[in-house]
XYZ file of C-alpha atoms in Angstrom:
572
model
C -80.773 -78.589 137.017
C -81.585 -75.089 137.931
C -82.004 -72.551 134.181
C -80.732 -69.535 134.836
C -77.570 -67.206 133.957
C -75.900 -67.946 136.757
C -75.876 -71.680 136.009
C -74.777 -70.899 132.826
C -71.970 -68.932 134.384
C -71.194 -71.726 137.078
C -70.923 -74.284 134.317
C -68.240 -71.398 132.415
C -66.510 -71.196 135.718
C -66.208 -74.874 135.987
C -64.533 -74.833 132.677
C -61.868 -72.378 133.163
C -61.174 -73.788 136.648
C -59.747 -76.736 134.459
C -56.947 -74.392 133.171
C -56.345 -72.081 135.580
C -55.375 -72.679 139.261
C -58.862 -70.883 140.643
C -61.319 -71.359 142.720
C -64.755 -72.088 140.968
C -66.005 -69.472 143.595
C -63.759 -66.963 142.656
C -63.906 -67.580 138.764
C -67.829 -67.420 138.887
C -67.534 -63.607 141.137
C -65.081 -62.116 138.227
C -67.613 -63.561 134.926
C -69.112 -60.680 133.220
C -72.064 -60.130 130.210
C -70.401 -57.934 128.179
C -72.190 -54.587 126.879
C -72.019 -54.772 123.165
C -73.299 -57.091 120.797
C -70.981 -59.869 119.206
C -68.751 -59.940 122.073
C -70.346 -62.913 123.579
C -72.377 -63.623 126.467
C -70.398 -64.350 129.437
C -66.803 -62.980 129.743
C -63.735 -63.633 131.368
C -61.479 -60.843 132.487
C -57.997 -62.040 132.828
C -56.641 -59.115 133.887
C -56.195 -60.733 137.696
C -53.847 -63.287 136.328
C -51.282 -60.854 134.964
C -49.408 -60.585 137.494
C -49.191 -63.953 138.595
C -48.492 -65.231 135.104
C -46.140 -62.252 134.219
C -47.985 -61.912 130.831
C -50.040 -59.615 128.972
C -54.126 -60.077 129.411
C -54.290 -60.715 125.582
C -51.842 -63.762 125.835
C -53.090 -65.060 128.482
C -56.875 -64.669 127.126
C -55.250 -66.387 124.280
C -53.625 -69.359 125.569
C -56.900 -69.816 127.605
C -58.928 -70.087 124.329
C -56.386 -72.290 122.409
C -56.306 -74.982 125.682
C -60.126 -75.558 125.748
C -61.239 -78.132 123.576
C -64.209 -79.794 124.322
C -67.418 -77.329 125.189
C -70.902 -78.670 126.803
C -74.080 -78.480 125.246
C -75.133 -74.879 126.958
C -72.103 -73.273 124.694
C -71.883 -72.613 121.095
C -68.447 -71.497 120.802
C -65.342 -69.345 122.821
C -62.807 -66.682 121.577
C -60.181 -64.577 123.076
C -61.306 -61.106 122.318
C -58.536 -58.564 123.516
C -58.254 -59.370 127.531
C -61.567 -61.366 127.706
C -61.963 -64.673 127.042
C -65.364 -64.689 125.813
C -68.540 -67.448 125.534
C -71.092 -67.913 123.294
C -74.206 -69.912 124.733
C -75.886 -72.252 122.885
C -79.330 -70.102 121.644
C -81.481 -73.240 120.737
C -80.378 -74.839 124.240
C -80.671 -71.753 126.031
C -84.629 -70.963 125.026
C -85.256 -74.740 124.821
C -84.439 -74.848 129.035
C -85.069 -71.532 130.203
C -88.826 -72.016 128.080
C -89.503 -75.512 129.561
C -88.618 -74.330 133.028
C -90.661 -71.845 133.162
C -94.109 -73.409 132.315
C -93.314 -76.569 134.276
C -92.498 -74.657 137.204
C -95.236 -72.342 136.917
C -95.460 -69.619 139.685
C -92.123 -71.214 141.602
C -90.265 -70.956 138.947
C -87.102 -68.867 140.129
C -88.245 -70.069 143.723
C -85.186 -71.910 145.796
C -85.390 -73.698 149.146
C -82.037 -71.742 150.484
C -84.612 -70.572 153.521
C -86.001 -74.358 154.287
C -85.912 -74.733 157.869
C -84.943 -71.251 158.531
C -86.863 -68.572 160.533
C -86.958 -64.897 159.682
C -88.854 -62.045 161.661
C -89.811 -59.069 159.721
C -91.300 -55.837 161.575
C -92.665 -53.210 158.944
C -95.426 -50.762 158.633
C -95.479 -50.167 162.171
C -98.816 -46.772 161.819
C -99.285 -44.842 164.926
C -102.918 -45.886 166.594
C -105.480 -42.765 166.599
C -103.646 -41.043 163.462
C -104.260 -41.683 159.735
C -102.111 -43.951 157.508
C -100.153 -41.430 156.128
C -98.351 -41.775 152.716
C -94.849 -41.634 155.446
C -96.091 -45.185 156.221
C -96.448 -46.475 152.865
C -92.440 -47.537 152.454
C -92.256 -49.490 155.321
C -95.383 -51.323 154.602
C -94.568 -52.554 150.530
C -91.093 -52.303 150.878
C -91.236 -54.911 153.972
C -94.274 -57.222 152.280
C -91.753 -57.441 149.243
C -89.339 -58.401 151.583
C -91.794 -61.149 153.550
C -92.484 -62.251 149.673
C -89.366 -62.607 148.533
C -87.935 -64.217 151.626
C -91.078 -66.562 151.689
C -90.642 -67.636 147.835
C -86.893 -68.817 148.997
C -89.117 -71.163 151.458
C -88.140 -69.190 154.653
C -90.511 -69.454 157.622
C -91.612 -65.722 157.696
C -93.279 -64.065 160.889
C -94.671 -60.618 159.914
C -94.525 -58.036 163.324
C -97.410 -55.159 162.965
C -95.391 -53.338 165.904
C -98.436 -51.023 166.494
C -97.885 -47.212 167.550
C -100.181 -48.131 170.447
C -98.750 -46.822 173.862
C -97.249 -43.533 174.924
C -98.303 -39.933 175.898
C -99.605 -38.976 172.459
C -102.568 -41.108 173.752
C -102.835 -38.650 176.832
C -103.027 -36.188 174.216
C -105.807 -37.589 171.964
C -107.966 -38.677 174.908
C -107.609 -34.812 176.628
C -108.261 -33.682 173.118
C -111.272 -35.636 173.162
C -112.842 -34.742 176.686
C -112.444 -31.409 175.742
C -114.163 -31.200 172.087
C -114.982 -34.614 171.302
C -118.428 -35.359 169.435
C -119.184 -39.070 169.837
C -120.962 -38.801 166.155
C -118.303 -37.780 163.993
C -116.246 -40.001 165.969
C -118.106 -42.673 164.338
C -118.659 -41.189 161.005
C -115.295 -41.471 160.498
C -112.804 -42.241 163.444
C -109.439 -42.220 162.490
C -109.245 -38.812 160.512
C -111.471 -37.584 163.258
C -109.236 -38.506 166.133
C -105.856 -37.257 164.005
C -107.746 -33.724 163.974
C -108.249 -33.526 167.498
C -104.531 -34.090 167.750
C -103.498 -31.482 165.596
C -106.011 -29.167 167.616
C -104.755 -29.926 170.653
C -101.746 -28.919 169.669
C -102.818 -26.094 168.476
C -104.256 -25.659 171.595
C -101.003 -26.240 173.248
C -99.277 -23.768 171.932
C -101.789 -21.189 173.538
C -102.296 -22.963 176.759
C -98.842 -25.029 177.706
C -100.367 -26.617 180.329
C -102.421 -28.673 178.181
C -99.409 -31.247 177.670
C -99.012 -31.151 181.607
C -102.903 -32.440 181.454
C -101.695 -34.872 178.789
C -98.932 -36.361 180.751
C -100.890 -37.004 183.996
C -103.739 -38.495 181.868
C -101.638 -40.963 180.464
C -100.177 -41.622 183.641
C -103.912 -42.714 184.339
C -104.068 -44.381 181.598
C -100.582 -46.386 182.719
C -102.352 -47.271 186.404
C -105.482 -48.643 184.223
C -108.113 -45.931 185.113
C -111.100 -47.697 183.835
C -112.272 -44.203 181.745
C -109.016 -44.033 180.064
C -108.124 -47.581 179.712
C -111.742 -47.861 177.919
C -111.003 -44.862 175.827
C -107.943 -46.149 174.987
C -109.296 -49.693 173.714
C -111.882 -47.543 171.568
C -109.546 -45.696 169.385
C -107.017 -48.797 169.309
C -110.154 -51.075 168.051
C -111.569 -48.445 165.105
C -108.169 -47.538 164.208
C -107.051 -50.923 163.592
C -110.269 -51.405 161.714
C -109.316 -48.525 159.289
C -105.596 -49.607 159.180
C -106.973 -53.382 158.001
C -109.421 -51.868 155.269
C -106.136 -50.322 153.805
C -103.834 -53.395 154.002
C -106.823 -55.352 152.186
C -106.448 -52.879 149.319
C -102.184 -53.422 149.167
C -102.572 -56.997 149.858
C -100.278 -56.837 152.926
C -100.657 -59.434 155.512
C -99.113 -59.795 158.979
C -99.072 -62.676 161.495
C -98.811 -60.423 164.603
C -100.096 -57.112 165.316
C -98.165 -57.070 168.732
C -97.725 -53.978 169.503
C -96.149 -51.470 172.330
C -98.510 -52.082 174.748
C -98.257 -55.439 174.441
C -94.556 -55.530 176.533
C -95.935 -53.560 179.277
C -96.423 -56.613 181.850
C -92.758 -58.186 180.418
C -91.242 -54.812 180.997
C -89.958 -55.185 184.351
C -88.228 -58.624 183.796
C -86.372 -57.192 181.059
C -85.028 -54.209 183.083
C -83.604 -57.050 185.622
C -82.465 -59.244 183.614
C -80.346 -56.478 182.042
C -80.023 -55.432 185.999
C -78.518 -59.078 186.685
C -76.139 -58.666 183.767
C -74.564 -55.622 185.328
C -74.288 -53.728 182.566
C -77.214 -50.482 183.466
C -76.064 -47.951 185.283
C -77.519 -44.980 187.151
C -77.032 -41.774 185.544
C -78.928 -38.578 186.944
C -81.460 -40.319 188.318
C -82.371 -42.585 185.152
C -81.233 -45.994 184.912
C -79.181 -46.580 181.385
C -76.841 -48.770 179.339
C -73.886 -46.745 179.029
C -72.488 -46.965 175.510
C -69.478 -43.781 175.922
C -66.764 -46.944 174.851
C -68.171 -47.257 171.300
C -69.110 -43.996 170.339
C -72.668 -44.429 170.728
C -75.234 -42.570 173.368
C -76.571 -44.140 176.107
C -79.869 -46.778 176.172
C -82.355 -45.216 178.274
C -84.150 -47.499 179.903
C -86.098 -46.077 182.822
C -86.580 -42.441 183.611
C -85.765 -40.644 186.762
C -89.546 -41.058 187.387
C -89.983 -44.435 186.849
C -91.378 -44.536 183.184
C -89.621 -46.834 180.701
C -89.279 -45.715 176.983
C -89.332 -46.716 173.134
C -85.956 -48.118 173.762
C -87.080 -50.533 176.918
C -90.064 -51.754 174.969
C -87.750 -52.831 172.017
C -85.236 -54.563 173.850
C -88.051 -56.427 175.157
C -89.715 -57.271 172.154
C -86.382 -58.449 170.361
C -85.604 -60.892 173.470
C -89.722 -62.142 173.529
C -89.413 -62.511 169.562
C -85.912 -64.588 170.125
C -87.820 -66.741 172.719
C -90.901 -67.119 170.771
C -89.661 -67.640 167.344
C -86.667 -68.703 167.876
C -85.794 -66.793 164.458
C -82.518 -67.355 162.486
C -83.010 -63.570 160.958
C -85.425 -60.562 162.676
C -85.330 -57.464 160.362
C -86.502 -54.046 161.158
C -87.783 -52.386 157.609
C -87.594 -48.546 159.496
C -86.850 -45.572 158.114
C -83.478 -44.636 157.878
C -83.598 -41.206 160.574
C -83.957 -44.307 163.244
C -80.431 -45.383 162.382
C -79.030 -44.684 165.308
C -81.855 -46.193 167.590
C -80.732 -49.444 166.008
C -77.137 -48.803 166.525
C -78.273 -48.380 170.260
C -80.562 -51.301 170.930
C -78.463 -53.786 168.799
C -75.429 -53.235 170.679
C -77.305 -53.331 174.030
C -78.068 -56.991 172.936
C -75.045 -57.352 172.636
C -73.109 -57.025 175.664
C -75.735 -58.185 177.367
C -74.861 -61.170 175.996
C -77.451 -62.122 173.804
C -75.505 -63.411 170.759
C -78.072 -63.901 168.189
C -77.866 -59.345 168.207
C -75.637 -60.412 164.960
C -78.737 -61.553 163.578
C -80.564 -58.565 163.706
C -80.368 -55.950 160.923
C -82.176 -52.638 160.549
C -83.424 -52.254 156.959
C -83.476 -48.823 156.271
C -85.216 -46.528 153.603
C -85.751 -42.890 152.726
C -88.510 -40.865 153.452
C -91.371 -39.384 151.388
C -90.890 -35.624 151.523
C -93.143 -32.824 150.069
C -91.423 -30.333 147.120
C -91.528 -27.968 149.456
C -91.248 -29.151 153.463
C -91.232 -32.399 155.526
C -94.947 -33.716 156.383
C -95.664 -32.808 160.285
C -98.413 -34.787 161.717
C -98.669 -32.571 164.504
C -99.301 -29.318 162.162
C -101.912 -31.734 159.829
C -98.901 -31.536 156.883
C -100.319 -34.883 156.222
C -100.857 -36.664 153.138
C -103.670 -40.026 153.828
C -102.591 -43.111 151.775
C -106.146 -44.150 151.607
C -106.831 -40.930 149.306
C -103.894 -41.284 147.283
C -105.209 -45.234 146.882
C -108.794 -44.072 146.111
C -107.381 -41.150 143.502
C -105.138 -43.502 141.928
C -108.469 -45.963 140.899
C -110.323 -43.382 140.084
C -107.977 -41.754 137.709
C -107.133 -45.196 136.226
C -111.194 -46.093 135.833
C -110.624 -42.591 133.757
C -108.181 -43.739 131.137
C -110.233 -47.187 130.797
C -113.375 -45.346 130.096
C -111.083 -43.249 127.216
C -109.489 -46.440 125.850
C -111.072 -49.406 126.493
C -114.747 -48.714 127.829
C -115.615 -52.002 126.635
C -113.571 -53.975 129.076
C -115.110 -56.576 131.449
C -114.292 -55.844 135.505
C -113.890 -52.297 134.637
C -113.616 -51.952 138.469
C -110.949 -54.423 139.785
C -108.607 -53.836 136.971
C -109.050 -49.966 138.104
C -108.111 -50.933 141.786
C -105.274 -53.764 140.096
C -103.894 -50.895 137.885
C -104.070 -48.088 140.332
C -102.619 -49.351 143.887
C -99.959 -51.507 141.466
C -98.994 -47.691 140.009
C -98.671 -46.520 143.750
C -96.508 -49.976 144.973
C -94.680 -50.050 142.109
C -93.749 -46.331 141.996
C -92.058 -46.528 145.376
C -90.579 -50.035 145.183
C -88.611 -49.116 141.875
C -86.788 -46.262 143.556
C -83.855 -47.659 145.821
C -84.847 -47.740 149.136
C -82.448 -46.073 150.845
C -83.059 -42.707 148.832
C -85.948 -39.942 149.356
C -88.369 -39.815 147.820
C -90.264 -36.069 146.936
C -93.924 -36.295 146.580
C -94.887 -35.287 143.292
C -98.777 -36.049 142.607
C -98.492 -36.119 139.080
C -95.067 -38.354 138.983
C -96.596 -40.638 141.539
C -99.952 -40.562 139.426
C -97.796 -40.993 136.060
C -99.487 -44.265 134.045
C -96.855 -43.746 131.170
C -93.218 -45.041 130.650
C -91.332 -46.658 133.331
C -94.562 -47.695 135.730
C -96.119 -50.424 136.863
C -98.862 -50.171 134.573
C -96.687 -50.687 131.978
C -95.082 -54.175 133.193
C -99.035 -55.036 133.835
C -100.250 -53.964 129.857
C -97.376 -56.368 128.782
C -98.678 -59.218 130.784
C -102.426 -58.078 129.327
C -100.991 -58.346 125.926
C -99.413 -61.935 126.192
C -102.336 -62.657 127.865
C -105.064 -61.868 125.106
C -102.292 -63.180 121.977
C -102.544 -66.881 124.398
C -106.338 -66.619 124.390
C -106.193 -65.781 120.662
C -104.502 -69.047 119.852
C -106.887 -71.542 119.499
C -104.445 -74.863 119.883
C -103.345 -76.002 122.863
C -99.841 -75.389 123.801
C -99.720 -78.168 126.241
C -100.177 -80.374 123.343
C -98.392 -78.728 120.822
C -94.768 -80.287 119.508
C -92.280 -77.128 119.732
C -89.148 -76.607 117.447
C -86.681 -73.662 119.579
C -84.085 -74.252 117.052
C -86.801 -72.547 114.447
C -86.007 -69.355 116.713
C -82.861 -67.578 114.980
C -83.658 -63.921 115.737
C -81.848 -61.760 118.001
C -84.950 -60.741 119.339
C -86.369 -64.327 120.550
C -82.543 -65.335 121.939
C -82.331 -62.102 123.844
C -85.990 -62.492 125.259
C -85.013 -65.654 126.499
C -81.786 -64.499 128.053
C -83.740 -61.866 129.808
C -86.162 -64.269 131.139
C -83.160 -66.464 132.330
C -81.976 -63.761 134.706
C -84.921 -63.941 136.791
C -83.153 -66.195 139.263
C -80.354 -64.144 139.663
C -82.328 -60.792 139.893
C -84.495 -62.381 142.793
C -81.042 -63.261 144.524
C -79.764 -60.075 144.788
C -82.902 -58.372 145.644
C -83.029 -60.924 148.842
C -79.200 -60.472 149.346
C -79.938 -56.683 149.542
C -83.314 -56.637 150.672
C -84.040 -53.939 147.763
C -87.475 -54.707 145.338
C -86.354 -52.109 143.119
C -84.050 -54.829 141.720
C -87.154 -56.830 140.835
C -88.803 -53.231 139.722
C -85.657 -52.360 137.243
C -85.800 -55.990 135.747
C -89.650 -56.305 135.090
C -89.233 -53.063 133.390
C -86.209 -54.719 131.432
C -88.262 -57.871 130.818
C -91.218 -55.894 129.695
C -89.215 -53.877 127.277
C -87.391 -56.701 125.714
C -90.930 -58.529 124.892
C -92.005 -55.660 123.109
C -89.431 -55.349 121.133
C -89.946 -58.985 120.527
C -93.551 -58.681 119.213
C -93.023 -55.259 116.969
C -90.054 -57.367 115.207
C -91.439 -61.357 115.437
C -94.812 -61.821 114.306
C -96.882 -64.234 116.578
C -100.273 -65.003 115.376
C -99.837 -63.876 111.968
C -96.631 -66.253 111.338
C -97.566 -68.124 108.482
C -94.615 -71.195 110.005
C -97.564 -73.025 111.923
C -94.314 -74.893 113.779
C -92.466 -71.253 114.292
C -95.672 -69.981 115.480
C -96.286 -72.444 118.295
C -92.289 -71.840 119.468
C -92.897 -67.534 120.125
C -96.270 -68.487 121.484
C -94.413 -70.852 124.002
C -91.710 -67.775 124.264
C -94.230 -65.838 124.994
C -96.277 -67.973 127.623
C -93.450 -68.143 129.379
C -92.308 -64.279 129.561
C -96.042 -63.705 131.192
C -95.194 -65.909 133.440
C -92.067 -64.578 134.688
C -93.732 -61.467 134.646
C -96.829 -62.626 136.922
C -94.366 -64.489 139.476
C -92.069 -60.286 139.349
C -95.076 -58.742 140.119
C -96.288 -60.991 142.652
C -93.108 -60.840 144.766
C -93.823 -56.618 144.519
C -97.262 -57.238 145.887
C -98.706 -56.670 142.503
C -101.402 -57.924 140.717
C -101.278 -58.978 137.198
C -104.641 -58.589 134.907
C -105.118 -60.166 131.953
C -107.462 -57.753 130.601
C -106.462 -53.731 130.732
């Protein structure tokens, strides 16, 4: 069986269902951990039977109590306190299961097959091609790898879309910029930045001269009719930007299986626009052709300008349907910020009365933005702030405080980068996702309190205690029942609601779940070892139990971490 609170509070809810006329569904959605000591660990409201019964919650809570008389091993005792009828687990049982688990699961423990044979598409990170990877693009990248974790360690199939920024007339724009001022040399010195400052200057430019973004547009027309200058051009800055983009993913440990990106549907295009034709459901409008969407409150899907060009909108109608044919996916999730709400409003609803029924399986994930104290970043003004430099800061600050504290420590380097880029992942993954964030440098930069550094110094700690130890656990006899202190039942507990924690966090697609609880976790295992000696308890046989305790609340931490993208060292 499955260790976890919520199997503890299935097994409750099987109980009462004995003695009350309720679904074990139901029972299990209304249990509760009460917030103050001595009042149990699970309770039962029975407010929602009042009225049915005609009795006061007390008396009822009451008669509940007095009717059960026979409690499984997991419970130590139950008592009507007030309204609630409330259960006491079992501690010994609880520590002795939730311990074992954990080490003979290893790294899958919390893991569930719920996703077995199931398909789910995630698109995320999505950078622009000839412009930096700004700091905007760092939610969508960890907050949709989390997601790919998460949805992979519940043994989904997971396809991971790099929908590349690599098609439109910002191109026209970068390659006018660059017949006009370009230097081949500091193109290669360092390519991306480079190219993003011709942008900004040609829009600097444009300002002056308006008829610069006339230029633009009939160069990317060019471009569009596959001009061999252009179209060579164009496959320059696509090939050293995605270079530079890779570099960075290496450092978050981000991965994607297909970097398909807008130019990619340009061929598949005009089978989409008649197969949407066929399903009578465009119209024309001025010129353009559209999906008129007037009856649900929604503006209209653009789908072909007056001209002839096709838009953002065309190429992601035509991506969903070649995903759908190609993956065949059960789930396809777009982790975009939330300003494209409506966008998805649009193209999901298209999908659907075109008929494509699997639209109900598509889901925008959104999330706030990162915002400066004092305006919005502006990549066309340079208001930008690079990710790689915030990366590269964060390691060097981190090398900073090693040197301070612990300049004798081995890998002095890759516990820097470990520390550092798991400060700047975990400092936007514990914020809910669908808030702003304002970009603070020294909040961001913070290694103290509620950080990821933090979570990673516990792991370090239970780390070097293990290698202190000179037994071997796996060998060891262990006695839980030698465990008595609040401190070692409630570590356990905490390490029990792992399962549950990574439930809701896939139910919601939110990490900072994960975040809040590691921080939780991390915080109840210190207060573990400042109250419960380890090493220096003179109980050989008491000794071997918190070390096992312990061995397994590193683990738990390790597999939290993980699912963040984080790595856990075992030296800081």
């Amino acid at each position: 069986m499955k260790v976890s609170m919520d199997s503890y509070k299935k097994k409750m809810a099987l109980i009462l269902s004995k003695y009350l006329d309720l679904e074990v569904e139901k029972l299990f959605a209304t249990i509760e951990t009460p917030n103050k000591k001595g009042f149990g660990d699970l309770a039962f409201p029975t407010f929602i039977l009042a009225k049915e019964l005609k009795k006061a919650p007390p008396l009822i809570a009451k008669e509940i109590v007095e009717s059960i008389k026979e409690l499984p091993d997991e419970f130590l005792k139950v008592e009507n306190i007030g309204p609630y009828v409330n259960f006491y687990l079992n501690n010994t049982y609880l520590i002795k299961r939730t311990v074992e688990d954990v080490i003979s699961k290893g790294e899958d423990y919390g893991s569930e097959d719920v996703g077995k044979g199931k398909t789910v598409v995630i698109d995320f990170s999505a950078p622009n091609i000839a412009k930096p990877f700004g700091i905007g693009h760092l939610r969508s990248t960890v907050i949709g790898n989390s997601i790919y974790k998460i949805h992979e360690f519940f043994g989904y199939e997971v396809v991971g879309i790099n929908h590349i920024g690599d098609w439109g007339t910002q191109f026209g724009k970068v390659i006018v910029a660059y017949d006009k001022w370009g230097d081949s040399d500091k193109l290669e010195k360092d390519p991306v930045k480079y190219l993003y400052n011709l942008y900004v200057k040609f829009h600097e430019e444009a300002d002056k001269e308006p008829q610069l973004e006339e230029e633009a547009r009939v160069v990317f027309k060019e471009l569009e009719d596959g001009n061999e200058d252009r179209v060579e051009k164009w496959k320059l800055f696509k090939e050293l930007s995605l270079t530079e983009y890779n570099r960075i993913y290496d450092k978050l440990n981000v991965k994607f299986d297909s970097f398909k990106g807008e130019q990619f549907y340009n061929d598949k295009m005009t089978e989409t626009i008649e197969t949407l034709i066929s399903k009578g459901i465009t119209e024309i409008s001025k010129g353009a052709l559209i999906i008129n969407l007037d009856m649900f409150d929604i503006p209209p899907v653009l789908l072909r300008k007056k001209d002839g060009a096709t838009l953002y909108a065309t190429r992601d109608l035509c991506a969903a349907i070649y995903r759908k044919e190609t993956y065949d996916f059960d789930k396809m999730l777009y982790v975009v910020g939330a300003e494209q709400s409506l966008h998805f409003k649009q193209l999901f609803k298209a999908l659907a009365i075109a008929g494509f029924d699997w639209h109900k399986d598509c889901e925008h994930v959104p999330f706030g933005l990162f915002r400066f104290k004092e305006n919005k970043m502006s990549t066309r003004k340079g208001n930008l702030i690079f990710l790689d430099e915030v990366l590269t800061k964060a390691e060097q600050l981190t090398k900073k405080i090693i040197e301070e504290k612990n300049p004798a420590l081995n890998n002095k380097e890759e516990v820097a980068r470990q520390v550092g880029i798991g400060a700047i992942i975990f400092g936007d993954l514990s914020n809910d996702r669908v808030k702003d964030i304002v970009f603070d440098w020294d909040k961001i930069l913070d290694f103290n309190g509620e950080t990821a550094p933090y979570v990673q110094y516990s792991h370090a700690r239970i780390c070097s205690i293990l290698r202190k130890y000179c037994g071997n656990l796996e060998d060891d006899d262990w006695n839980p029942s030698l465990m008595k202190s609040e401190y070692e039942f409630d570590l356990a507990k905490r390490i029990a609601n792992f399962n549950g924690v990574i439930n809701d966090a896939l139910a919601e697609y939110k990490p900072s779940t994960i975040a809040r609880y590691l921080l939780d976790l991390a915080k109840e295992f210190n207060r573990f070892y400042h109250n419960c000696p380890v090493l220096k308890e003179e109980n050989g046989s008491l000794k071997i139990a918190r070390l096992k305790l312990i061995q397994a609340t590193g683990q738990v931490l390790r597999n939290g971490l993980a699912l963040m993208g984080i790595e856990a060292p075992e030296e800081m």
